[in-house]
mmCIF file of C-alpha atoms in Angstrom:
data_model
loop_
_atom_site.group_PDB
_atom_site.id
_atom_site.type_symbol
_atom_site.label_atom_id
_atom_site.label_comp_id
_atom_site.label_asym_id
_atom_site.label_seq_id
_atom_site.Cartn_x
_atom_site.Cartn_y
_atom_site.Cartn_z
ATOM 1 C CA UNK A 1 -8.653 -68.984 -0.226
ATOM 2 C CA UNK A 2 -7.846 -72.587 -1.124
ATOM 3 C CA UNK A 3 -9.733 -74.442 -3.432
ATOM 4 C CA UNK A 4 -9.191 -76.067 -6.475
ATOM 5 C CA UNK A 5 -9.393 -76.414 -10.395
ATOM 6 C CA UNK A 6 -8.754 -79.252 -13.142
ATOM 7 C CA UNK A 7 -10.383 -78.794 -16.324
ATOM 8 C CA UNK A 8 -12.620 -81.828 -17.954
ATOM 9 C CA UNK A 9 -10.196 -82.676 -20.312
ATOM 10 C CA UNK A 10 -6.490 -81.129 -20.701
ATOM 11 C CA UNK A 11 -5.164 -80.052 -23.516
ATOM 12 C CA UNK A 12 -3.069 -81.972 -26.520
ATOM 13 C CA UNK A 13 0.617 -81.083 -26.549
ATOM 14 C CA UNK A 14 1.554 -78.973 -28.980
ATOM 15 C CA UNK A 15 5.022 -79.447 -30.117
ATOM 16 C CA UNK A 16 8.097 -82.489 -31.658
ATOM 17 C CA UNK A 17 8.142 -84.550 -28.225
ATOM 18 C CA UNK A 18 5.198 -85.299 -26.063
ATOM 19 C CA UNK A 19 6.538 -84.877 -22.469
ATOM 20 C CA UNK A 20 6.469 -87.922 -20.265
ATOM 21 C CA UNK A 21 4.225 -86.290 -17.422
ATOM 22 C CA UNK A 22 2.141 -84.066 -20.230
ATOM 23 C CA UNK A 23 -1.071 -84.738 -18.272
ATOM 24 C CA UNK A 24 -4.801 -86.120 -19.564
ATOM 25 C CA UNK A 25 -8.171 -86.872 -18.561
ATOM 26 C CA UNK A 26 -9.982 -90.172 -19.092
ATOM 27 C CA UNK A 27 -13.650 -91.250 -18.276
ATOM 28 C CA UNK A 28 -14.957 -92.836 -15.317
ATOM 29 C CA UNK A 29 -17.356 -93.844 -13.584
ATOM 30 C CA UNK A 30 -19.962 -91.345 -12.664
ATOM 31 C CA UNK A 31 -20.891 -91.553 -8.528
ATOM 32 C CA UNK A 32 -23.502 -90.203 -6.200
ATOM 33 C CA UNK A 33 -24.989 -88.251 -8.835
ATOM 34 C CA UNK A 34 -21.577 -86.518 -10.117
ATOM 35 C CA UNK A 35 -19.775 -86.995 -13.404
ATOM 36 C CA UNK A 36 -16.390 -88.326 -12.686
ATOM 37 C CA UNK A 37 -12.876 -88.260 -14.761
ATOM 38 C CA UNK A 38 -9.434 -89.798 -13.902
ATOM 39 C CA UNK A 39 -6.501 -86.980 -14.666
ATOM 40 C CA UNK A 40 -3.390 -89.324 -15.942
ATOM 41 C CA UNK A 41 0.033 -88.487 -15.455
ATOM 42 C CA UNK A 42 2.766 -91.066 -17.183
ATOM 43 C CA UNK A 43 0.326 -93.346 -17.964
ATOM 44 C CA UNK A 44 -1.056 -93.699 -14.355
ATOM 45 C CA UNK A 45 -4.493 -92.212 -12.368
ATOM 46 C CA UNK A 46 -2.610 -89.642 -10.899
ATOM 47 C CA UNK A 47 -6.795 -88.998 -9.115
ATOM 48 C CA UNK A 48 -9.960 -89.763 -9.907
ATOM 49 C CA UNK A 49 -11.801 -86.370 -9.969
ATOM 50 C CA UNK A 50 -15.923 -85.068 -9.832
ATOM 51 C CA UNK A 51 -17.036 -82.307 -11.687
ATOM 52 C CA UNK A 52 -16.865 -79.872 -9.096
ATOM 53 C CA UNK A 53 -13.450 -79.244 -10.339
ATOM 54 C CA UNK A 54 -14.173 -77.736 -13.310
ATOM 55 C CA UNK A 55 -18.046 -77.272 -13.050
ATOM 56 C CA UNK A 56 -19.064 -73.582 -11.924
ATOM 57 C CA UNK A 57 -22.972 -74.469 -11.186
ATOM 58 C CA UNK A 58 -21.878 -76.976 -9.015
ATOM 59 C CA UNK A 59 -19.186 -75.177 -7.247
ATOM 60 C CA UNK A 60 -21.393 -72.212 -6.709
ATOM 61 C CA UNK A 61 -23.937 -74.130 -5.196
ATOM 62 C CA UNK A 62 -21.843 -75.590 -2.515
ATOM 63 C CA UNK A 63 -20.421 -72.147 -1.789
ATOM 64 C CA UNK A 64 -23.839 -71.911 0.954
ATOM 65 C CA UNK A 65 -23.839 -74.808 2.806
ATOM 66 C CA UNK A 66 -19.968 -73.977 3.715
ATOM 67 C CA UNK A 67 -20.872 -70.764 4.456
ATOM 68 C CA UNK A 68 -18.908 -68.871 1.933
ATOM 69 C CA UNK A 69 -19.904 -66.212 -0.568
ATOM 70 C CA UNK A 70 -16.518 -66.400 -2.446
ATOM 71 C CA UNK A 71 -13.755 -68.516 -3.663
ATOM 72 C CA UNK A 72 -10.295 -68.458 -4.793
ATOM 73 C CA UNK A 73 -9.850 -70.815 -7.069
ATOM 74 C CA UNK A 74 -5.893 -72.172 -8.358
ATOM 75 C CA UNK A 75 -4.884 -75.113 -10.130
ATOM 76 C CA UNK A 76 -4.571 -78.527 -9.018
ATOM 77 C CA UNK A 77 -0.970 -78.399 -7.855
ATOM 78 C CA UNK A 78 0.396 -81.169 -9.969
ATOM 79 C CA UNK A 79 -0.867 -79.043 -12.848
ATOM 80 C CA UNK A 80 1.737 -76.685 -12.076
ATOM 81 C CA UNK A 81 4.541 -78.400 -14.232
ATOM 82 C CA UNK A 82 7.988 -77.783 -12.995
ATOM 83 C CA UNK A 83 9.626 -80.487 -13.725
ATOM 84 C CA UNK A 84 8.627 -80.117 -17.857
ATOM 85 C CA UNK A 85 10.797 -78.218 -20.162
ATOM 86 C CA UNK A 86 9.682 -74.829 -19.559
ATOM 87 C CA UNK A 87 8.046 -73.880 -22.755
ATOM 88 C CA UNK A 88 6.017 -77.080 -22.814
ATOM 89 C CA UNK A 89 4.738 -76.095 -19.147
ATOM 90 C CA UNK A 90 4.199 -72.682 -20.104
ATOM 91 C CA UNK A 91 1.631 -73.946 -23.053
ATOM 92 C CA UNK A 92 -0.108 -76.055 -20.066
ATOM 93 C CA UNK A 93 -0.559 -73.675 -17.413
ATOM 94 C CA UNK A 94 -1.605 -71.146 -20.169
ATOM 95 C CA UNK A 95 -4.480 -73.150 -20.872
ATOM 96 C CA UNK A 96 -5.192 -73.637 -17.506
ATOM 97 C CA UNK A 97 -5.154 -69.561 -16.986
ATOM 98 C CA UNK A 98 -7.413 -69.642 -19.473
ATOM 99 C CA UNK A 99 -10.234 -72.123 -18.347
ATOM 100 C CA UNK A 100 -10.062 -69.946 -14.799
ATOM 101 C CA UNK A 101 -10.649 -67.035 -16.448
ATOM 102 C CA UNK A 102 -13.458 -68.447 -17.890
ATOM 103 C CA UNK A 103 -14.625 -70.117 -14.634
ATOM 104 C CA UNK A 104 -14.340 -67.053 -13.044
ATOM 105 C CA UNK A 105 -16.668 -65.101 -15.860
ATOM 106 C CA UNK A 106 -18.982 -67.632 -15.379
ATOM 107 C CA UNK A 107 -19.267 -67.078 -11.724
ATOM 108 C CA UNK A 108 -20.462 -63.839 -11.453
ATOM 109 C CA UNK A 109 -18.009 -62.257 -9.074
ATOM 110 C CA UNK A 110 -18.074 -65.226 -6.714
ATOM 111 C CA UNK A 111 -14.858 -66.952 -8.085
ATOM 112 C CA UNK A 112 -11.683 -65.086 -7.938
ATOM 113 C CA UNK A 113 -8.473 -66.050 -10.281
ATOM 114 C CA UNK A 114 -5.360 -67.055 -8.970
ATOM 115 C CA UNK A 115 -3.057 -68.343 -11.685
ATOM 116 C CA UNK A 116 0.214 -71.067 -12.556
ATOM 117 C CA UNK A 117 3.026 -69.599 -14.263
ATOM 118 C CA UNK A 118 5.994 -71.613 -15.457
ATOM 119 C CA UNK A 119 8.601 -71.039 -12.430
ATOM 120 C CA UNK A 120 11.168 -73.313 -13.661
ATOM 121 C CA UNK A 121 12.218 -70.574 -16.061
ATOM 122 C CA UNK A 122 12.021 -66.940 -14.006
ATOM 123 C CA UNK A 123 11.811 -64.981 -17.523
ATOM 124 C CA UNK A 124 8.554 -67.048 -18.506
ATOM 125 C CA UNK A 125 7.145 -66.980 -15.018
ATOM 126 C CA UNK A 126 7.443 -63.130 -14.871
ATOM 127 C CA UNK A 127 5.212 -62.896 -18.434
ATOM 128 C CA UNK A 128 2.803 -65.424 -17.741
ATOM 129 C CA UNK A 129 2.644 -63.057 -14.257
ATOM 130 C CA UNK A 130 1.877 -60.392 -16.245
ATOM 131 C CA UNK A 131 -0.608 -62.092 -18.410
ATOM 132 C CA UNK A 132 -2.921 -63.386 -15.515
ATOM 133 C CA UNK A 133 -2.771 -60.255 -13.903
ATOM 134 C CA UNK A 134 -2.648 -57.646 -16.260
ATOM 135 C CA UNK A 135 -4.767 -59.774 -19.329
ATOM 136 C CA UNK A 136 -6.958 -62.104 -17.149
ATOM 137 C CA UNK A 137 -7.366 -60.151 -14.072
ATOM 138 C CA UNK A 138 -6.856 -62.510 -11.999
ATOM 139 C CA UNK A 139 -6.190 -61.710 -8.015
ATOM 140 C CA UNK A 140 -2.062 -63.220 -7.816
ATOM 141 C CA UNK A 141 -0.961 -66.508 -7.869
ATOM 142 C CA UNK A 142 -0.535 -70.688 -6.903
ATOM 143 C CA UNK A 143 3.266 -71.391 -6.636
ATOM 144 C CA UNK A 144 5.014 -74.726 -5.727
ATOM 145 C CA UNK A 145 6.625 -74.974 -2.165
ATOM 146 C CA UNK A 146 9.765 -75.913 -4.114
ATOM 147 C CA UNK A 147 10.713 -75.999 -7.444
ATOM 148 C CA UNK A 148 12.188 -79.064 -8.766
ATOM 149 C CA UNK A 149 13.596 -79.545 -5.294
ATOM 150 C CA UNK A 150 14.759 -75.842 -4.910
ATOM 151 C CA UNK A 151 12.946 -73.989 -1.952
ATOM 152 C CA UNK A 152 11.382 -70.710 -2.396
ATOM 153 C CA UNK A 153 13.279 -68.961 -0.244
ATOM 154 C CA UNK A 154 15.989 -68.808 -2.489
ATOM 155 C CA UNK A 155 17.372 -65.899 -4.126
ATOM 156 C CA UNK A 156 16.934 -67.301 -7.553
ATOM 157 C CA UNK A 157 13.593 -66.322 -7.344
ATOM 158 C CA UNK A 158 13.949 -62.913 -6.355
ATOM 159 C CA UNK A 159 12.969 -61.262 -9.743
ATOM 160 C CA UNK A 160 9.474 -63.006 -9.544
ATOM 161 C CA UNK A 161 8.360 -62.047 -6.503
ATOM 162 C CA UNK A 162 10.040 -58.213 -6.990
ATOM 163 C CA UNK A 163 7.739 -58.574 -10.198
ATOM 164 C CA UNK A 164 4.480 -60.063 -7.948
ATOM 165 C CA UNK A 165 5.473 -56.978 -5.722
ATOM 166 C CA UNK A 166 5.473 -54.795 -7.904
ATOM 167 C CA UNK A 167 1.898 -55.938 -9.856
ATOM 168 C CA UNK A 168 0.207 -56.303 -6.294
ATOM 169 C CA UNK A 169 -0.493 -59.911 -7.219
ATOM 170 C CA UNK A 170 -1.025 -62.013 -4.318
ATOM 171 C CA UNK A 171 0.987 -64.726 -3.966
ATOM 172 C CA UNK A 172 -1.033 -68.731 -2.472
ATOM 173 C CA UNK A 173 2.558 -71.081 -1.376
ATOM 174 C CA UNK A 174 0.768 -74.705 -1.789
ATOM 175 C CA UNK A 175 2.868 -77.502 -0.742
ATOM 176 C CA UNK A 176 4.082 -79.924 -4.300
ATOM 177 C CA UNK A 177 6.441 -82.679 -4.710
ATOM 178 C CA UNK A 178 7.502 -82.873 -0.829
ATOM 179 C CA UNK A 179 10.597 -83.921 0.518
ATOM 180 C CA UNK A 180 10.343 -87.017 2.865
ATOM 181 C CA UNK A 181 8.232 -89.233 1.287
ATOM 182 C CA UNK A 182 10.884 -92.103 2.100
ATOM 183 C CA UNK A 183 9.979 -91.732 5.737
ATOM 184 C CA UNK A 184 6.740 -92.463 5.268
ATOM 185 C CA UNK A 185 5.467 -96.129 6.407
ATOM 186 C CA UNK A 186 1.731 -96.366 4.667
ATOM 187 C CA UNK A 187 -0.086 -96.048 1.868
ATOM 188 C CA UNK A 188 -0.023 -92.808 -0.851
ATOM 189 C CA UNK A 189 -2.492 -90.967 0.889
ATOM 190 C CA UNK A 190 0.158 -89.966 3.584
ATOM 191 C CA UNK A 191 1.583 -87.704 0.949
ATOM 192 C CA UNK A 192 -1.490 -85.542 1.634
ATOM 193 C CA UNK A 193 -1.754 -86.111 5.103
ATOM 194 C CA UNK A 194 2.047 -86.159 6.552
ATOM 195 C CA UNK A 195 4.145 -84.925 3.905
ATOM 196 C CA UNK A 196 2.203 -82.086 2.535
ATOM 197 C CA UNK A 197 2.626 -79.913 5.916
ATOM 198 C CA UNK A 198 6.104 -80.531 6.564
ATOM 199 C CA UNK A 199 7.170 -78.956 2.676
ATOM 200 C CA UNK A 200 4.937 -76.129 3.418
ATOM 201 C CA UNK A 201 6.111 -75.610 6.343
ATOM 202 C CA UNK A 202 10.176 -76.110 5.800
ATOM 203 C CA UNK A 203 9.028 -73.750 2.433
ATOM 204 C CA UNK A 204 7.429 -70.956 4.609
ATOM 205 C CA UNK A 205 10.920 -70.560 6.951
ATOM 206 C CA UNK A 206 12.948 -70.765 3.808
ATOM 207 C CA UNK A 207 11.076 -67.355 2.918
ATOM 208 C CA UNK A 208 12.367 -66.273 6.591
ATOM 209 C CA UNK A 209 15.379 -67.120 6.997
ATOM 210 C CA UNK A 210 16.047 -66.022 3.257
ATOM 211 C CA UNK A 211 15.014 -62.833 4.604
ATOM 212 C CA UNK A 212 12.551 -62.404 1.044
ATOM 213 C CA UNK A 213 10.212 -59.922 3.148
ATOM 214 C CA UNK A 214 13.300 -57.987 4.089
ATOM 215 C CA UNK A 215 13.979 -57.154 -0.206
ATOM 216 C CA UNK A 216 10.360 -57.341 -1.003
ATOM 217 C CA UNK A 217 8.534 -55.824 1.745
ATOM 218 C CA UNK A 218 4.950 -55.081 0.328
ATOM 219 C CA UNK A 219 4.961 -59.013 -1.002
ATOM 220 C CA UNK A 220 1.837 -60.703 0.299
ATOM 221 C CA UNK A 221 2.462 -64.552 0.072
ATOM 222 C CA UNK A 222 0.414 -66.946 1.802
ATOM 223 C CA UNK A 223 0.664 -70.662 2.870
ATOM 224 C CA UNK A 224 -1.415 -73.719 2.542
ATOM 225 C CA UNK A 225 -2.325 -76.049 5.178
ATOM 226 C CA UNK A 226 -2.418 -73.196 7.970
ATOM 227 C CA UNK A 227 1.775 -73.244 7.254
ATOM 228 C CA UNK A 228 2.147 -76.768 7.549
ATOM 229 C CA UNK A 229 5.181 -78.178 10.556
ATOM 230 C CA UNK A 230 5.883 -73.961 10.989
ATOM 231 C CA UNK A 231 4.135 -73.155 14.068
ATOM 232 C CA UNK A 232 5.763 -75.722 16.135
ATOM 233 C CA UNK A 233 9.358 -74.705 14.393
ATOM 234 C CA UNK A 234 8.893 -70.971 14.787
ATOM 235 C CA UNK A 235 10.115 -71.236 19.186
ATOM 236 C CA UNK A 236 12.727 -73.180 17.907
ATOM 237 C CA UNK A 237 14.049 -71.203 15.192
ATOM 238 C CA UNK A 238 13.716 -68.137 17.289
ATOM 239 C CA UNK A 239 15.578 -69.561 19.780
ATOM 240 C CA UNK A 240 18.395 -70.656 17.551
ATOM 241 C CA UNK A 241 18.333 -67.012 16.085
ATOM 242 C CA UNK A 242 19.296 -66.007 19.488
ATOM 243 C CA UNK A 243 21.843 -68.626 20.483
ATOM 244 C CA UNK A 244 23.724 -68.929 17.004
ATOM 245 C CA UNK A 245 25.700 -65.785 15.747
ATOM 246 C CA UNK A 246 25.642 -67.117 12.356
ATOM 247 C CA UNK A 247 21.821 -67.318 12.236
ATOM 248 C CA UNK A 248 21.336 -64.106 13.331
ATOM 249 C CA UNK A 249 23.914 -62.852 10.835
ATOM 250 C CA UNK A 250 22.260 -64.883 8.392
ATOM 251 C CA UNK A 251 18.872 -63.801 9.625
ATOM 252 C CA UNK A 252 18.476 -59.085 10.298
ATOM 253 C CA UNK A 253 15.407 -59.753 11.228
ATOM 254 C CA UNK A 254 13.581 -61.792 14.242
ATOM 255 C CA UNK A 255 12.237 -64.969 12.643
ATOM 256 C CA UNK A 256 8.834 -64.277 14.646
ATOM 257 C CA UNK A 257 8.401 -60.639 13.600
ATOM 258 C CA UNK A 258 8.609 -61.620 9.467
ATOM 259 C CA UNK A 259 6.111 -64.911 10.707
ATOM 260 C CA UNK A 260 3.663 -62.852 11.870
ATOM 261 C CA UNK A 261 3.703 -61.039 8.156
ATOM 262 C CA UNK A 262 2.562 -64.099 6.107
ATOM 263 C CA UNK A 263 -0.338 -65.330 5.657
ATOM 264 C CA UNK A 264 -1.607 -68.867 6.244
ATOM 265 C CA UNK A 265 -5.417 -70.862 5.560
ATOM 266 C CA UNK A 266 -6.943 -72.374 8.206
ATOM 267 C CA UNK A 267 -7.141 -75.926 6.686
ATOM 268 C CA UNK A 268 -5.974 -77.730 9.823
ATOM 269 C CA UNK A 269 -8.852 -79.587 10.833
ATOM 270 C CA UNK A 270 -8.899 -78.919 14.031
ATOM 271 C CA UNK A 271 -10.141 -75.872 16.242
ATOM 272 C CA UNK A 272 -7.287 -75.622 19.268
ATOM 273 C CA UNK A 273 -4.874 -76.056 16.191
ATOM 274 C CA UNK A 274 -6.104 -72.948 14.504
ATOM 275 C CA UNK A 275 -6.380 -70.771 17.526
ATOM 276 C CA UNK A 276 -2.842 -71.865 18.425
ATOM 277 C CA UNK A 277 -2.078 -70.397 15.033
ATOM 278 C CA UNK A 278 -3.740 -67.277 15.516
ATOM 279 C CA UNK A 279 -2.284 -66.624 18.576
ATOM 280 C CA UNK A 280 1.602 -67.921 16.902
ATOM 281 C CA UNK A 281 0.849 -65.581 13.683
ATOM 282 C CA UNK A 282 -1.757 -63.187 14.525
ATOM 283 C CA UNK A 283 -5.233 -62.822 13.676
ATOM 284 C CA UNK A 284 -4.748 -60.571 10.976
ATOM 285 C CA UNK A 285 -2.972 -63.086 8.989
ATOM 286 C CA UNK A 286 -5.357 -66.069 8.852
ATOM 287 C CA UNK A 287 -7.826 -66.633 5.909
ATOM 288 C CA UNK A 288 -10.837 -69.412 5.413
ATOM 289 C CA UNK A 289 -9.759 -72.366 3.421
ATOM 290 C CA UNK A 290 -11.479 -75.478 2.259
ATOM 291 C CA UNK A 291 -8.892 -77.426 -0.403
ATOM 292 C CA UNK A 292 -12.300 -77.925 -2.222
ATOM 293 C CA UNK A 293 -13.811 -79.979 -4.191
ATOM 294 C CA UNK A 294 -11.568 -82.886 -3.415
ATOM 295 C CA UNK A 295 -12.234 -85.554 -1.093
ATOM 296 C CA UNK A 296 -9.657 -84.353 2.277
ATOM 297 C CA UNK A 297 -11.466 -80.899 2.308
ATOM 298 C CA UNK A 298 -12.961 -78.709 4.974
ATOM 299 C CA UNK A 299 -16.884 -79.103 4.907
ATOM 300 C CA UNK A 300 -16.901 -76.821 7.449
ATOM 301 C CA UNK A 301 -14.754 -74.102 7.389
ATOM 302 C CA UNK A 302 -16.877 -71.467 9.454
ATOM 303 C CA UNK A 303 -17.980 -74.045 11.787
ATOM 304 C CA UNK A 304 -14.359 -74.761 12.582
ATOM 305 C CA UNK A 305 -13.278 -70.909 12.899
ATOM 306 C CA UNK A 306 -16.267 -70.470 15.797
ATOM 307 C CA UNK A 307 -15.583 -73.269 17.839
ATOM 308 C CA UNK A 308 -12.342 -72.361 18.501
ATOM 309 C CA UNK A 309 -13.858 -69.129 20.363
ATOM 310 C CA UNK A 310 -12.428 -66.337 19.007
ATOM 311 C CA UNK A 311 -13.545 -62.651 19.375
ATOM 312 C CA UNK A 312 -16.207 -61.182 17.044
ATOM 313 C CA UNK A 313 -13.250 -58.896 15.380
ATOM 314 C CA UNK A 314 -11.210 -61.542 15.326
ATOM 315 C CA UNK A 315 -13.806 -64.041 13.616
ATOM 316 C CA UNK A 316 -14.792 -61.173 11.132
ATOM 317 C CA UNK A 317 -11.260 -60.681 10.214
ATOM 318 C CA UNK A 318 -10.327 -64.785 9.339
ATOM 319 C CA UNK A 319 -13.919 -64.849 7.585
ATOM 320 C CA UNK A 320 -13.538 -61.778 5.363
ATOM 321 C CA UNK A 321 -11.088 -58.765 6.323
ATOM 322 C CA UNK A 322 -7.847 -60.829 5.933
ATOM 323 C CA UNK A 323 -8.660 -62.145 2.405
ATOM 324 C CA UNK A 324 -9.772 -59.121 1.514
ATOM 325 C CA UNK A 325 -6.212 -57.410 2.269
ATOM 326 C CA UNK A 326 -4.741 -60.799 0.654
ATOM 327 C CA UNK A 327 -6.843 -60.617 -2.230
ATOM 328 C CA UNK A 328 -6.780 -56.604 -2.793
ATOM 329 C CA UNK A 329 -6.588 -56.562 -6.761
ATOM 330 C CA UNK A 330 -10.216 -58.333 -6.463
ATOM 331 C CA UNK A 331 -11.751 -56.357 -3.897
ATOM 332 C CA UNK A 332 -10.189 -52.788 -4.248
ATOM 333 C CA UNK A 333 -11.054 -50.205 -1.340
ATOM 334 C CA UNK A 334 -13.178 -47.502 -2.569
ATOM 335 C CA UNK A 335 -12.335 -44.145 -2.826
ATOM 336 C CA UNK A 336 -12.173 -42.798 0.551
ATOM 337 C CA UNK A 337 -13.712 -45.914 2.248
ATOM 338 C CA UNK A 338 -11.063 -47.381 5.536
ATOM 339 C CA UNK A 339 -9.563 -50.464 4.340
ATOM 340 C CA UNK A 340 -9.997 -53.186 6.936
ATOM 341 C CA UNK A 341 -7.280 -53.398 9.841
#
């Protein structure tokens, strides 16, 4: 469910003033056997990248050895552009539609689209929406944990996911541009590592306690990082719902009931972590994730999902039955045929 795409080279801007952040990619040098690139941002190598990221062959022969037989693939995150001038994201991440459309010709059924749209403008968001979905094909798509600071939890959103809702388009939460990095004592890595979790994870309870399941109740949005720091805040902010009379004012619903109706990867790296979230969210709401091709991924992803001992049903529903529910536009339940619990 999470794994991701840059194109070889991005494309030139089209328009009076080249945006600051308007993103490239440069040569360099090839390793263990792979071309490479560097993807600049403002005149810095924002990450040095392998072909994997945009080459199909490659990324279809690596689907084995992890034990998958398809892959969701979404944009590089930083790709996704909110903090450009709407229109001048909206002519990157329609490119980037494109080459994943093209990726996912290429791969014969195996790769599955999930798009960018331009969320710093709702209007443009809703057509690219319609364009990935309706045009393209493509399964839903990769949204920002915030937007330009703004969680997604917020009701400013509202007519984008009542317009995801109302397309069935799946909707992957991946974590972008997280708050804290000031706290952070290290090197930039620990963006990945530390701060990446705890956006997702404040970005997942903004959806609950802005009650967006309550309006949009047929939404399926999912979250990176197996939901990041939300697990260990879900006791507390039940408990809070029950103690504070403005929470639960704030908040119709039990935070733990409209938890356990998202959807969350399993990239955490760690088996008693991911059975702690099955039991926290359910095992109908857990789906394999790798963060492929880049360097922190899951090499393992089935490997980690049997060691933490789960029941065959269970296992068969975080291998293939969840996604499958996730990811319905791509895998559509025949005529008369049971769709999976």
């Amino acid at each position: 469910m999470h794994a991701h795409v840059v194109p070889e080279r991005l494309p030139a801007y089209i328009g009076n003033k080249l945006p600051a952040q308007w993103p490239s990619t440069a040569a360099a040098p090839d390793a263990g056997g792979l071309c490479h690139r560097h993807v600049m941002i403002a005149g810095k190598n924002y990450r040095t990248i392998s072909e994997k990221c945009w080459s199909v062959t490659r990324r279809l022969s690596d689907l084995p050895d992890m034990g998958l037989s398809h892959q969701a693939i979404s944009p590089m995150p930083e790709l996704l552009s909110y903090w450009m001038e709407a229109a001048d994201a909206h002519q990157l991440v329609r490119f980037l539609n494109e080459q994943i459309a093209m990726m996912v010709a290429e791969g014969g059924g195996a790769l599955i689209g999930m798009g960018a749209v331009p969320l710093q403008s709702i209007d443009l968001a809703i057509a690219e929406l319609r364009y990935v979905t309706e045009t393209l094909g493509f399964a839903g798509v990769e949204i920002g944990s915030n937007v330009n600071g703004t969680p997604i939890g917020d009701a400013r959103f509202d007519p984008f996911f009542e317009a995801c809702e109302a397309l069935d388009a799946a909707v992957f939460v991946h974590a972008l541009k997280p708050t804290g990095m000031d706290r952070l004592v290290g090197p930039a890595p620990l963006q990945q590592v530390l701060a990446y979790p705890s956006d997702v994870g404040l970005a997942a309870a903004s959806v609950i306690t802005g009650n967006l399941l309550t309006r949009h109740p047929k939404l399926r949005i999912a979250f990176s990082h197996g939901g990041g720091t939300l697990a260990l805040l879900l006791p507390r902010l039940q408990k809070g719902w029950g103690v504070f009379p403005a929470l639960q004012e704030q908040v119709p619903q039990s935070p733990v009931e409209q938890a356990r109706r998202l959807f969350f990867d399993t990239v955490v790296f760690d088996p008693p972590t991911l059975a702690h979230l099955v039991a926290t969210f359910g095992g109908t709401q857990l789906m394999v994730g790798t963060d492929y091709p880049f360097n922190f991924h899951e090499r393992a992803p089935i490997a980690q999902i049997d060691a933490t001992g789960l029941s065959a049903a269970v296992r068969e529903q975080l291998t293939s039955g969840n996604a499958r529910r996730f990811l319905s536009r791509a895998f559509p339940v025949a005529a008369g045929a049971k769709e999976s619990p």
